[in-house]
Coordinates of C-alpha atoms in Angstrom, one line a residue:
X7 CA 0.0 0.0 0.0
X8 CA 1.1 3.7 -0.8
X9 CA 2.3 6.0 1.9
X10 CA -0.6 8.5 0.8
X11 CA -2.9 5.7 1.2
X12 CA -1.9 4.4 4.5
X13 CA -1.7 8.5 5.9
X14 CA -5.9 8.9 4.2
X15 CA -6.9 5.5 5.9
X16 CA -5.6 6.1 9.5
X17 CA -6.6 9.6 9.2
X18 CA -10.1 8.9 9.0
X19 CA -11.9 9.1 12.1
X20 CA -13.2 5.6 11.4
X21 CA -9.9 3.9 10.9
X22 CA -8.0 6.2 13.5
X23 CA -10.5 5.5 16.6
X24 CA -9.4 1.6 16.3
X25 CA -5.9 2.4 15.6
X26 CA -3.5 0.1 17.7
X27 CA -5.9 -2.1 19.1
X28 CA -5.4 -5.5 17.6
X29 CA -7.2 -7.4 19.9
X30 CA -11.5 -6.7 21.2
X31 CA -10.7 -5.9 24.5
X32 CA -12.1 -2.8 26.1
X33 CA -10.4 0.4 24.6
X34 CA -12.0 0.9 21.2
X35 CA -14.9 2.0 22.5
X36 CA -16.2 -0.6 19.7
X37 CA -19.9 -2.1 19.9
X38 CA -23.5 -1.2 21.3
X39 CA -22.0 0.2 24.5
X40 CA -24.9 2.9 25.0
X41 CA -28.9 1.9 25.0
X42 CA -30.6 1.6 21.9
X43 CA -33.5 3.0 22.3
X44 CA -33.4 6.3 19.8
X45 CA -32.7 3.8 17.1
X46 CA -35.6 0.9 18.5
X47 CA -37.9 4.5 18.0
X48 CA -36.4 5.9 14.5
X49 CA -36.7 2.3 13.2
X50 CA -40.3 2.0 14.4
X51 CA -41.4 4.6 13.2
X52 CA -39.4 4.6 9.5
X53 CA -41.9 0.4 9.4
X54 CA -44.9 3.2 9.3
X55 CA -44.1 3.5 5.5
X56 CA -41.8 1.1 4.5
X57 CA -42.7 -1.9 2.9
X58 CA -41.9 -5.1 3.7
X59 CA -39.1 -7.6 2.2
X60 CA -36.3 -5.7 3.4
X61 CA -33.1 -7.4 3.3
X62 CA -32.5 -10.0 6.2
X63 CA -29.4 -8.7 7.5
X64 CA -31.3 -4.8 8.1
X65 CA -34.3 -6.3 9.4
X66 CA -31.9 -8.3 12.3
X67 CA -29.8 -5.4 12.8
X68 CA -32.4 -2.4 12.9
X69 CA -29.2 -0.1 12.7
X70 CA -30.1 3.9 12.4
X71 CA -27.1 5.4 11.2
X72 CA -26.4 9.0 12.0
X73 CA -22.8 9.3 10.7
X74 CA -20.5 7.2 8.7
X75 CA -16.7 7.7 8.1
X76 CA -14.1 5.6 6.6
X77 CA -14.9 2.2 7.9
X78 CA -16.8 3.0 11.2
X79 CA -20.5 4.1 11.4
X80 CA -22.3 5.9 14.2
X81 CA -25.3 5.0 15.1
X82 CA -28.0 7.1 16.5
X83 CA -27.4 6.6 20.0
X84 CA -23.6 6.9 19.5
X85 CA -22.7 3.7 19.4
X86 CA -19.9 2.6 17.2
X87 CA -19.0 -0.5 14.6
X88 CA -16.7 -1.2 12.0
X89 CA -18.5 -1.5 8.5
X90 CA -17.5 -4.6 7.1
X91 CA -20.7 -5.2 5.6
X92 CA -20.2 -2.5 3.0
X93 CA -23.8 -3.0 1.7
X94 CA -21.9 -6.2 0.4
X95 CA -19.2 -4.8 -1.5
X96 CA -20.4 -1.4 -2.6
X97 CA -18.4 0.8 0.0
X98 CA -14.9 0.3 -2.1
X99 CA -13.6 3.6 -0.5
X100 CA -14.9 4.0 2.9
X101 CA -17.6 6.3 3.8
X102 CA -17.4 10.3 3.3
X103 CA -13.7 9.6 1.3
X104 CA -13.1 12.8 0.8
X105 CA -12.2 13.3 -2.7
X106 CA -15.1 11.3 -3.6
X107 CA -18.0 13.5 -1.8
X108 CA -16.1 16.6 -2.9
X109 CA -16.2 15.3 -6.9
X110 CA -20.0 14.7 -6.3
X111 CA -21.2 18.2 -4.2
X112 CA -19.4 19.7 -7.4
X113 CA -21.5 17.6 -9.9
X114 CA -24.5 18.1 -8.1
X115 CA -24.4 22.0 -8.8
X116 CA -23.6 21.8 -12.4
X117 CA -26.3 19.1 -13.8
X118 CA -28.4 16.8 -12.0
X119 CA -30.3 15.5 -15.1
X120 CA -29.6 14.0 -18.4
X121 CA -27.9 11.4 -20.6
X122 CA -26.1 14.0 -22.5
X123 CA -22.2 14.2 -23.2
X124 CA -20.5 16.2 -20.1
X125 CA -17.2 16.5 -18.9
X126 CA -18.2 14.0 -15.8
X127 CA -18.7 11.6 -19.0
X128 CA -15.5 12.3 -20.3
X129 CA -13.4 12.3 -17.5
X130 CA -15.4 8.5 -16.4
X131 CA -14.2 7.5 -20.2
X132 CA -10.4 8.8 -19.2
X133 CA -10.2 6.6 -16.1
X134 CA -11.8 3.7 -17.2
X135 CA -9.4 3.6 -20.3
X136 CA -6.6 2.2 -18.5
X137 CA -8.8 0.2 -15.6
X138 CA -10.7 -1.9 -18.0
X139 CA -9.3 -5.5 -19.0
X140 CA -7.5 -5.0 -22.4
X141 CA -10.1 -5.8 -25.3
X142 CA -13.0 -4.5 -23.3
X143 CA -13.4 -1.4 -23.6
X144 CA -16.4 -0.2 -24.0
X145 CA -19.3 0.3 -21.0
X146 CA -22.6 0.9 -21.1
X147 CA -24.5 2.5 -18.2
X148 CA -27.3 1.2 -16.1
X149 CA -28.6 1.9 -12.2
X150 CA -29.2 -1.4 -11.1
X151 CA -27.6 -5.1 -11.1
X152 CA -30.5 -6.6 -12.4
X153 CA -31.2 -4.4 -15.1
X154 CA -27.0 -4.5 -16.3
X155 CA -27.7 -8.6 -16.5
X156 CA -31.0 -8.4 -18.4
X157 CA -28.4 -6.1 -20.8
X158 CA -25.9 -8.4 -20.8
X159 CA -28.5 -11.4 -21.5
X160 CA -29.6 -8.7 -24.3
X161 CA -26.3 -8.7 -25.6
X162 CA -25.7 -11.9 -25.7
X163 CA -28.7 -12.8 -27.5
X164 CA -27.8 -9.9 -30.0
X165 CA -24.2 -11.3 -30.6
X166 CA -24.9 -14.8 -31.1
X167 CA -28.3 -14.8 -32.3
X168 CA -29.6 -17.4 -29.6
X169 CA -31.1 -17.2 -26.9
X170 CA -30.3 -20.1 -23.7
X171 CA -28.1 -19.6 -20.9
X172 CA -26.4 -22.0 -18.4
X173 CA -26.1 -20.6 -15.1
X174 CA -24.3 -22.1 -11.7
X175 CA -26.2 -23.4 -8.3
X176 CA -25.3 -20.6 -5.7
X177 CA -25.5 -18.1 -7.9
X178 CA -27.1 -15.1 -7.8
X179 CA -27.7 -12.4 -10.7
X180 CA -30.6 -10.2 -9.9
X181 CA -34.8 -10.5 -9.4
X182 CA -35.9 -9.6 -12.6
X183 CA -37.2 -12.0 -15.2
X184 CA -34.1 -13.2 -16.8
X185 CA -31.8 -12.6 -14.1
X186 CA -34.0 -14.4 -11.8
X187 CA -34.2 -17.4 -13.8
X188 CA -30.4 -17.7 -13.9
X189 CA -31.1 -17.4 -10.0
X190 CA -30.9 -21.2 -9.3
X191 CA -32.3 -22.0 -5.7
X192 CA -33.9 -18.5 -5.2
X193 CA -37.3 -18.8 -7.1
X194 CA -40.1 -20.4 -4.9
X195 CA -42.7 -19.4 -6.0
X196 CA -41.9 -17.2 -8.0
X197 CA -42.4 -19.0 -11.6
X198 CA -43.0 -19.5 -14.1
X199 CA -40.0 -18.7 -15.4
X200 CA -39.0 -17.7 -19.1
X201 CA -38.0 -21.3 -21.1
X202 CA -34.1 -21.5 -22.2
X203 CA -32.1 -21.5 -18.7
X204 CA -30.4 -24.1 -17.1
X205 CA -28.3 -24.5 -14.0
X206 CA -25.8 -27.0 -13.3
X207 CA -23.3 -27.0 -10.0
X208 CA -20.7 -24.6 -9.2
X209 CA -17.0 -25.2 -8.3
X210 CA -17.5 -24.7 -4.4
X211 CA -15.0 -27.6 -3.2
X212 CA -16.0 -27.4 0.0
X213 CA -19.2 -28.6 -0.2
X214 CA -18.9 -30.7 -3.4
X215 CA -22.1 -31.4 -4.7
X216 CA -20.6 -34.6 -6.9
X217 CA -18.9 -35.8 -3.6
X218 CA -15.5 -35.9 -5.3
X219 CA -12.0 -34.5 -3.6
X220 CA -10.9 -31.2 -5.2
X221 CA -7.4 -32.4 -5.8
X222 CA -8.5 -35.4 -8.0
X223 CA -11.7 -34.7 -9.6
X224 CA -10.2 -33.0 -12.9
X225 CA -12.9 -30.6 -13.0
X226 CA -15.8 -33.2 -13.1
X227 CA -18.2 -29.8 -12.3
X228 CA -17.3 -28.7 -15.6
X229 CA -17.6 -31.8 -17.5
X230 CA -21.2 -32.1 -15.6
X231 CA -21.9 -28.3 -16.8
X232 CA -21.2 -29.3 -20.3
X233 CA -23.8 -32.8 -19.9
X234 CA -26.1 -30.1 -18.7
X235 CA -25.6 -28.1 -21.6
X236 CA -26.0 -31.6 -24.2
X237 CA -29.1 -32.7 -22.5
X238 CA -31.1 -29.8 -22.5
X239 CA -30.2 -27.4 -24.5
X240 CA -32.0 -27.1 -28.0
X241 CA -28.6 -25.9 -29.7
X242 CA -29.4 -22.3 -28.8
X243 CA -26.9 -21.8 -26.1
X244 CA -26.1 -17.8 -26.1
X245 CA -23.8 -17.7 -22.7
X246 CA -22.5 -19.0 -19.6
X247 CA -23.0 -16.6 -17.2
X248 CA -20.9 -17.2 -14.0
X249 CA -19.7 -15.4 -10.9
X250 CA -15.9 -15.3 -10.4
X251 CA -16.3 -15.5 -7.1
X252 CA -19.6 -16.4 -5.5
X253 CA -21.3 -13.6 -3.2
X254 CA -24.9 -14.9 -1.9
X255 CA -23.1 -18.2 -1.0
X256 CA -20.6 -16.9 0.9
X257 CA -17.6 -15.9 -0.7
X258 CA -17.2 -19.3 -2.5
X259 CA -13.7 -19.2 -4.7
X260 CA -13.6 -21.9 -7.4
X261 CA -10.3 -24.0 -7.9
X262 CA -7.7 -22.2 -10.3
X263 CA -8.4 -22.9 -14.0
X264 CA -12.2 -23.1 -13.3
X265 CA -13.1 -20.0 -15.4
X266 CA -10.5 -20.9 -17.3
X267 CA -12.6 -24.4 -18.4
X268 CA -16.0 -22.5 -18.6
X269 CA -14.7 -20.6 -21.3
X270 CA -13.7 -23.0 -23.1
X271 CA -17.0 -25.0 -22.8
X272 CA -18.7 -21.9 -23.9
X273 CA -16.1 -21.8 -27.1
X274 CA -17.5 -26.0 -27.6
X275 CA -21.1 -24.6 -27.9
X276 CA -20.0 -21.0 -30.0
X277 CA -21.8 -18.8 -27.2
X278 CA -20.5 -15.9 -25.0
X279 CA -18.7 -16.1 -21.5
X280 CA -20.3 -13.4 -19.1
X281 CA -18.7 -12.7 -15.8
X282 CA -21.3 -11.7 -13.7
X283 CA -18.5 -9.8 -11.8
X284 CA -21.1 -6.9 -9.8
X285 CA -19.8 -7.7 -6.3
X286 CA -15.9 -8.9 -7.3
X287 CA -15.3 -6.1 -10.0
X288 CA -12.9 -2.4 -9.7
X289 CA -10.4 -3.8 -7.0
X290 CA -12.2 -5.9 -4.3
X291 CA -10.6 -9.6 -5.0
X292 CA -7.1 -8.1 -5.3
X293 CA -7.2 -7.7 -8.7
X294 CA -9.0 -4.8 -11.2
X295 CA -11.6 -7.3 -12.1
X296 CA -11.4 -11.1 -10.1
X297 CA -11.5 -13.2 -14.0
X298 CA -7.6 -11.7 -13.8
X299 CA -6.3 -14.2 -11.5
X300 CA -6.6 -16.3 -14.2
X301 CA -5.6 -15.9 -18.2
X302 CA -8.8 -15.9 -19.3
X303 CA -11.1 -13.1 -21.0
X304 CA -14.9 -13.3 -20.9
X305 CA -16.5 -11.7 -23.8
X306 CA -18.8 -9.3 -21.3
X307 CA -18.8 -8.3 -17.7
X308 CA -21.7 -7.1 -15.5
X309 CA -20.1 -4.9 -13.0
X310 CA -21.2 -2.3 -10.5
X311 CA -21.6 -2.2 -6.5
X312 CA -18.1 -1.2 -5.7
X313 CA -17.5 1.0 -8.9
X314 CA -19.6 3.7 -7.9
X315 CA -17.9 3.6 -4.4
X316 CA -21.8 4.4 -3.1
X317 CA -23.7 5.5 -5.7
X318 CA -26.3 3.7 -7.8
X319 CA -24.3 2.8 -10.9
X320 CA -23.8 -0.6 -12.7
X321 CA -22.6 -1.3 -16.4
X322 CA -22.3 -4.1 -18.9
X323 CA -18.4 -3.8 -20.3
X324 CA -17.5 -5.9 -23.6
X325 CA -15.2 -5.3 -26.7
X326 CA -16.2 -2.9 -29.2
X327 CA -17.0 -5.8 -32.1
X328 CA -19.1 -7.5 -30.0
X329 CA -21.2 -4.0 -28.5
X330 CA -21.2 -3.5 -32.0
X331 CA -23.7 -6.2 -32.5
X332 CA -27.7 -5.6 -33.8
X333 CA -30.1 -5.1 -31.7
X334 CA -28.4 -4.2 -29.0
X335 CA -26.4 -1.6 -30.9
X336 CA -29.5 0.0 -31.9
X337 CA -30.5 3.7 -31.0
X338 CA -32.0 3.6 -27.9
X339 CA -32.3 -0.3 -27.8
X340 CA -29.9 -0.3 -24.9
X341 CA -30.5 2.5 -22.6
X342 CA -31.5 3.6 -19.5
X343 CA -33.6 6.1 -18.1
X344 CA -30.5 6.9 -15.8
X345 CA -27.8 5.4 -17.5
X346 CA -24.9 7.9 -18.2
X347 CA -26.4 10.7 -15.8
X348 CA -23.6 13.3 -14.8
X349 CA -23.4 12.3 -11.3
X350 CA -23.2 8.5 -11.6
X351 CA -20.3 9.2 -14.3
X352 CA -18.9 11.4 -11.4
X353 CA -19.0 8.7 -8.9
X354 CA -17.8 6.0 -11.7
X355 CA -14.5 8.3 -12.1
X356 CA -14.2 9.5 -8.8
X357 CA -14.0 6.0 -7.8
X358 CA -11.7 4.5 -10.4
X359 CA -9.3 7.3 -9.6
X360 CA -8.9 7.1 -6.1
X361 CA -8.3 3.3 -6.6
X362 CA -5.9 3.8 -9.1
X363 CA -4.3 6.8 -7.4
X364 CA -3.7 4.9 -4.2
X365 CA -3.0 1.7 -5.2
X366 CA -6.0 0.0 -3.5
X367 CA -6.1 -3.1 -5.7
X368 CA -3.4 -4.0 -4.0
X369 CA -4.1 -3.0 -1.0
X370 CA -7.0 -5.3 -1.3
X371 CA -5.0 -8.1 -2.4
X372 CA -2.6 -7.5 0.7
X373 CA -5.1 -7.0 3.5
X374 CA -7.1 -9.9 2.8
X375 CA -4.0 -12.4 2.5
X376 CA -3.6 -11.0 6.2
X377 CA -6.9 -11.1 7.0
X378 CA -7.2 -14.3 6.2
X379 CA -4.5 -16.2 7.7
X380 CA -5.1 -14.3 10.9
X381 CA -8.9 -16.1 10.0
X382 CA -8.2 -19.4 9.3
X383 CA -7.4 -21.1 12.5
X384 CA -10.5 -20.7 13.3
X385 CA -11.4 -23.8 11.8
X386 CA -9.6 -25.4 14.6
X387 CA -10.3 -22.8 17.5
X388 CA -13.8 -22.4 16.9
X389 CA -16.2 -25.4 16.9
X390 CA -19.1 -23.7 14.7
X391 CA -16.7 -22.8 11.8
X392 CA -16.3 -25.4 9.3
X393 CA -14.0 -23.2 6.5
X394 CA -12.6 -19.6 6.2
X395 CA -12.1 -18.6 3.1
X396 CA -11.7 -15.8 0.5
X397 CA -10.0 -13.6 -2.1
X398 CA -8.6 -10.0 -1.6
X399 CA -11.6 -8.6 0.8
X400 CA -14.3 -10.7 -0.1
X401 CA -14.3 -13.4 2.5
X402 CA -16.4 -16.1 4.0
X403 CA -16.7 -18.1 7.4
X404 CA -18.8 -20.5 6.9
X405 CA -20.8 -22.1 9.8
X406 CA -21.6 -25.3 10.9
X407 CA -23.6 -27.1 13.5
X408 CA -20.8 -30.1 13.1
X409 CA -17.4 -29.9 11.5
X410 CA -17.2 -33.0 10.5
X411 CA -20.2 -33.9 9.0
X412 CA -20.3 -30.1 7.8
X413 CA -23.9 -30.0 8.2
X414 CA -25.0 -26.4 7.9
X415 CA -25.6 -24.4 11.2
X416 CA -29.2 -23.6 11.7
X417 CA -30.5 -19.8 10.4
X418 CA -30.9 -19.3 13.8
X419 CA -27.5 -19.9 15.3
X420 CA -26.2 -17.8 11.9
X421 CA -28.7 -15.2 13.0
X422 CA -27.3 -15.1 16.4
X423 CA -23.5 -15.2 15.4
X424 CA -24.4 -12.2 13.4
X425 CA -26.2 -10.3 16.6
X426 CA -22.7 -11.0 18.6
X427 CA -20.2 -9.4 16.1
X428 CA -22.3 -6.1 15.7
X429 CA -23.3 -6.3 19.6
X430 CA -19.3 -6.5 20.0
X431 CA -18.3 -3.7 17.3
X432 CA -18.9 -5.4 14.0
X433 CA -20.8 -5.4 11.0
X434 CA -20.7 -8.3 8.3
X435 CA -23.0 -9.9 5.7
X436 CA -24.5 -13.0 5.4
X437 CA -25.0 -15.2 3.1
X438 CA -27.1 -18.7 3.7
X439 CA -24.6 -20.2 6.9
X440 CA -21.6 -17.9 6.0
X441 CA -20.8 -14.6 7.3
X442 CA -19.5 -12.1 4.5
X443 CA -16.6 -9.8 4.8
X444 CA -16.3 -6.6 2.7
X445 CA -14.4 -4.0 4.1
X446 CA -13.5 -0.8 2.2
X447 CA -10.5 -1.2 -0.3
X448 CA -8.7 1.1 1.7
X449 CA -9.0 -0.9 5.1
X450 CA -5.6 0.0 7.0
X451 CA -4.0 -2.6 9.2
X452 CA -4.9 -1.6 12.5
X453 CA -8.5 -1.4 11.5
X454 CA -8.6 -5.0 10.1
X455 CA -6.6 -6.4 13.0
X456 CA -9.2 -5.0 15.3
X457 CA -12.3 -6.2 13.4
X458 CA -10.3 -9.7 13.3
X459 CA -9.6 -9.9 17.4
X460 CA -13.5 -8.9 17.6
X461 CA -14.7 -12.0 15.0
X462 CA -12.3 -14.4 16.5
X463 CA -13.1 -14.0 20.2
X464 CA -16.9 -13.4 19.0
X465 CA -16.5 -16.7 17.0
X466 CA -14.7 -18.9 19.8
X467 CA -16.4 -17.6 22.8
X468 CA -19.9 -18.9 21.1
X469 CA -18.7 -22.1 20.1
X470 CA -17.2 -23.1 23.8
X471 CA -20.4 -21.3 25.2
X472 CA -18.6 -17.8 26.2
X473 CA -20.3 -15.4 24.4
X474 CA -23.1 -13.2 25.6

């Protein structure tokens, strides 16, 4: 990491108040240390007009932030945690990073409105230039994940002329029509579903669904993806769409060469690779996009939560031959109402520039190789944690109600493990049995030492019947 960067992060009032405590004893005044009862009354009365189906992890929390800097927020009652929930990988810089909320407060008071070229535009097109993989290099704007898949999908279908995808178990890519059928495992209910899209099992070794060892199985996911493919498909296979690294389920990282073997099953069936990479794109697995730990380039990504360091922006990023294909390519055939406004082109450059500028790719890659050895003997301290695992900062503990069976711990012990950490100072995601980790790209050591004494006492206290 970069002096400059290192000086910004532990000059932040969130880094700086947990500075040089590497361990959750009493002296970062970490945690719900005060009553709660402003919040219990804000959140009460915020139900009065919110709808329902909020997401899990808010509705346990009932958090009411009144300030948020670098990676700490301030609740309502002044209590204090460390944000390592980042609305799962959208905080890549921290909250209130100061060149990023100055950029924006300019942007705001010159044009709030409107697809048109500006010099927010320009300058986003300037920093993306030498931040996106080499041969894709063009990016279309949208505001949502969802709607940059059902692009991509568009795409896709406009490229190759077909129109079937093959999508992974774990996965997830969005709630809308398309997106939600490639959605495998998140659709009670919900159907039916639009014909064409097929699922087959992702690489996550430790839960093999073929029951195979890792070491030995020569990839027998993706010879089972390319049955899949055989047996159902009509010979309309447009894409493999596929996750680099797996959010929902927990951080799952494939085996090395997995992508690597996807793409060239999609190559078998002349159809697309798309890298669903929303939650692992602009720096948070240690590299500018995650596909780049291997040598392998898909033909379109779908990125977004962290490239907009906060704001609402996503795109769908591909090579100029293949953007260049009818009807996608169309006037107005794919837009978006708020695709290209000034401000989310702001936050798109803003965001890419402070990466770049302070080297927080790596910094990613070299906190969360920390991170996660400092993590991983909790397999053997803590009796609920079955596997710690992860790539840059996005990691995954996954929980268990036995190690050796590895039989999933119950939502309710998850729920409870999730309670502890924020009760003791802080925040993380879930995902099914897992707890997520996503701090900001610019997460300084102290910081990430603390939040780690905090999650490893948390974690063993509970499993030897400690905790609170």
């Amino acid at each position: 990491m970069t002096e400059t960067t290192e000086k910004q992060t532990d000059g932040q009032r969130g880094a700086g108040a947990a500075e040089g405590s590497g361990t959750p004893g009493t002296g970062h005044g970490l945690g719900m240390l005060r009553p709660r009862t402003g919040s219990e009354a804000h959140w009460a009365a915020e139900q009065e007009v919110i709808g329902p189906g909020l997401q899990a992890v808010m509705l346990l929390a009932r958090l009411c932030v009144a300030d948020a800097n670098g990676a700490e927020l301030v609740d309502i009652d002044g209590n204090r945690v460390l944000d390592f929930q980042g609305a799962g990988g959208v905080n890549s810089l921290g909250h209130a990073e100061p060149r990023y909320t100055a950029a924006l407060a300019a942007e705001l008071r010159r044009a709030t409105a409107g697809a048109f070229g500006s010099p927010a535009r320009l300058d986003m097109a300037r920093a993306l230039r030498g931040f996106l993989p080499a041969g894709l290099d063009r990016i279309q704007l949208y505001s949502g994940g969802t709607e940059a898949v059902e692009a991509a999908l568009r795409l896709a279908k406009s490229v190759t002329g077909k129109h079937e995808f093959l999508s992974f178990w774990g996965g997830f890519h969005g709630k809308t029509m398309g997106s939600l059928a490639l959605t495998a495992g998140a659709r009670a209910g919900l159907g039916p579903l639009p014909p064409g899209y097929f699922s087959a099992p992702y690489a996550n070794c430790y839960r093999c669904p073929l029951r195979l060892r890792p070491a030995s199985c020569g990839f027998a996911c993706v010879a089972h993806a390319r049955d899949v493919i055989k047996e159902n498909s009509t010979g309309a296979l447009a894409a493999i769409v596929v996750e680099p690294v797996q959010g929902r389920s927990g951080n799952v990282v494939p085996p090395p060469g997995y992508l690597t073997a996807l793409g060239e099953v999609a190559r078998e069936f002349d159809a697309l690779l798309i890298a669903d990479e929303m939650m692992t794109g602009f720096g948070r697995t240690g590299a500018a996009f995650a596909h780049q730990h291997e040598a392998v380039r898909p033909d379109v990504l779908a990125v977004g939560k962290g490239m907009g360091g906060g704001y609402p922006v996503t795109g769908v990023v591909a090579g100029a031959g293949t953007m260049a294909a009818a009807p996608f390519s169309e006037p107005s055939a794919s837009s978006s109402s708020f695709g290209a406004f000034p401000a989310a082109c702001r936050a798109v450059a803003a965001t890419t520039g402070v990466i770049t500028d302070d080297g927080l790719v790596d910094n990613a890659a070299v906190r969360g190789r920390e991170m996660l050895g400092q993590l991983a003997d909790l397999t053997e301290l803590a009796p609920l944690v079955g596997d710690v695992r992860g790539l840059g900062l996005a990691l995954g503990i996954e929980l268990v109600a036995d190690r050796h069976t590895r039989e999933p711990a119950p939502r309710d012990l998850v729920q409870r493990v999730y309670l502890e950490l924020l009760h003791a100072g802080v925040l993380v995601m879930l995902g099914g049995n897992t707890l997520r980790l996503y701090p900001p790209l610019n997460v300084g050591r102290d910081v990430a030492e603390t939040a780690v004494g905090i999650i490893r006492e948390t974690l063993i206290g509970i499993g030897t019947g400690g905790a609170r």
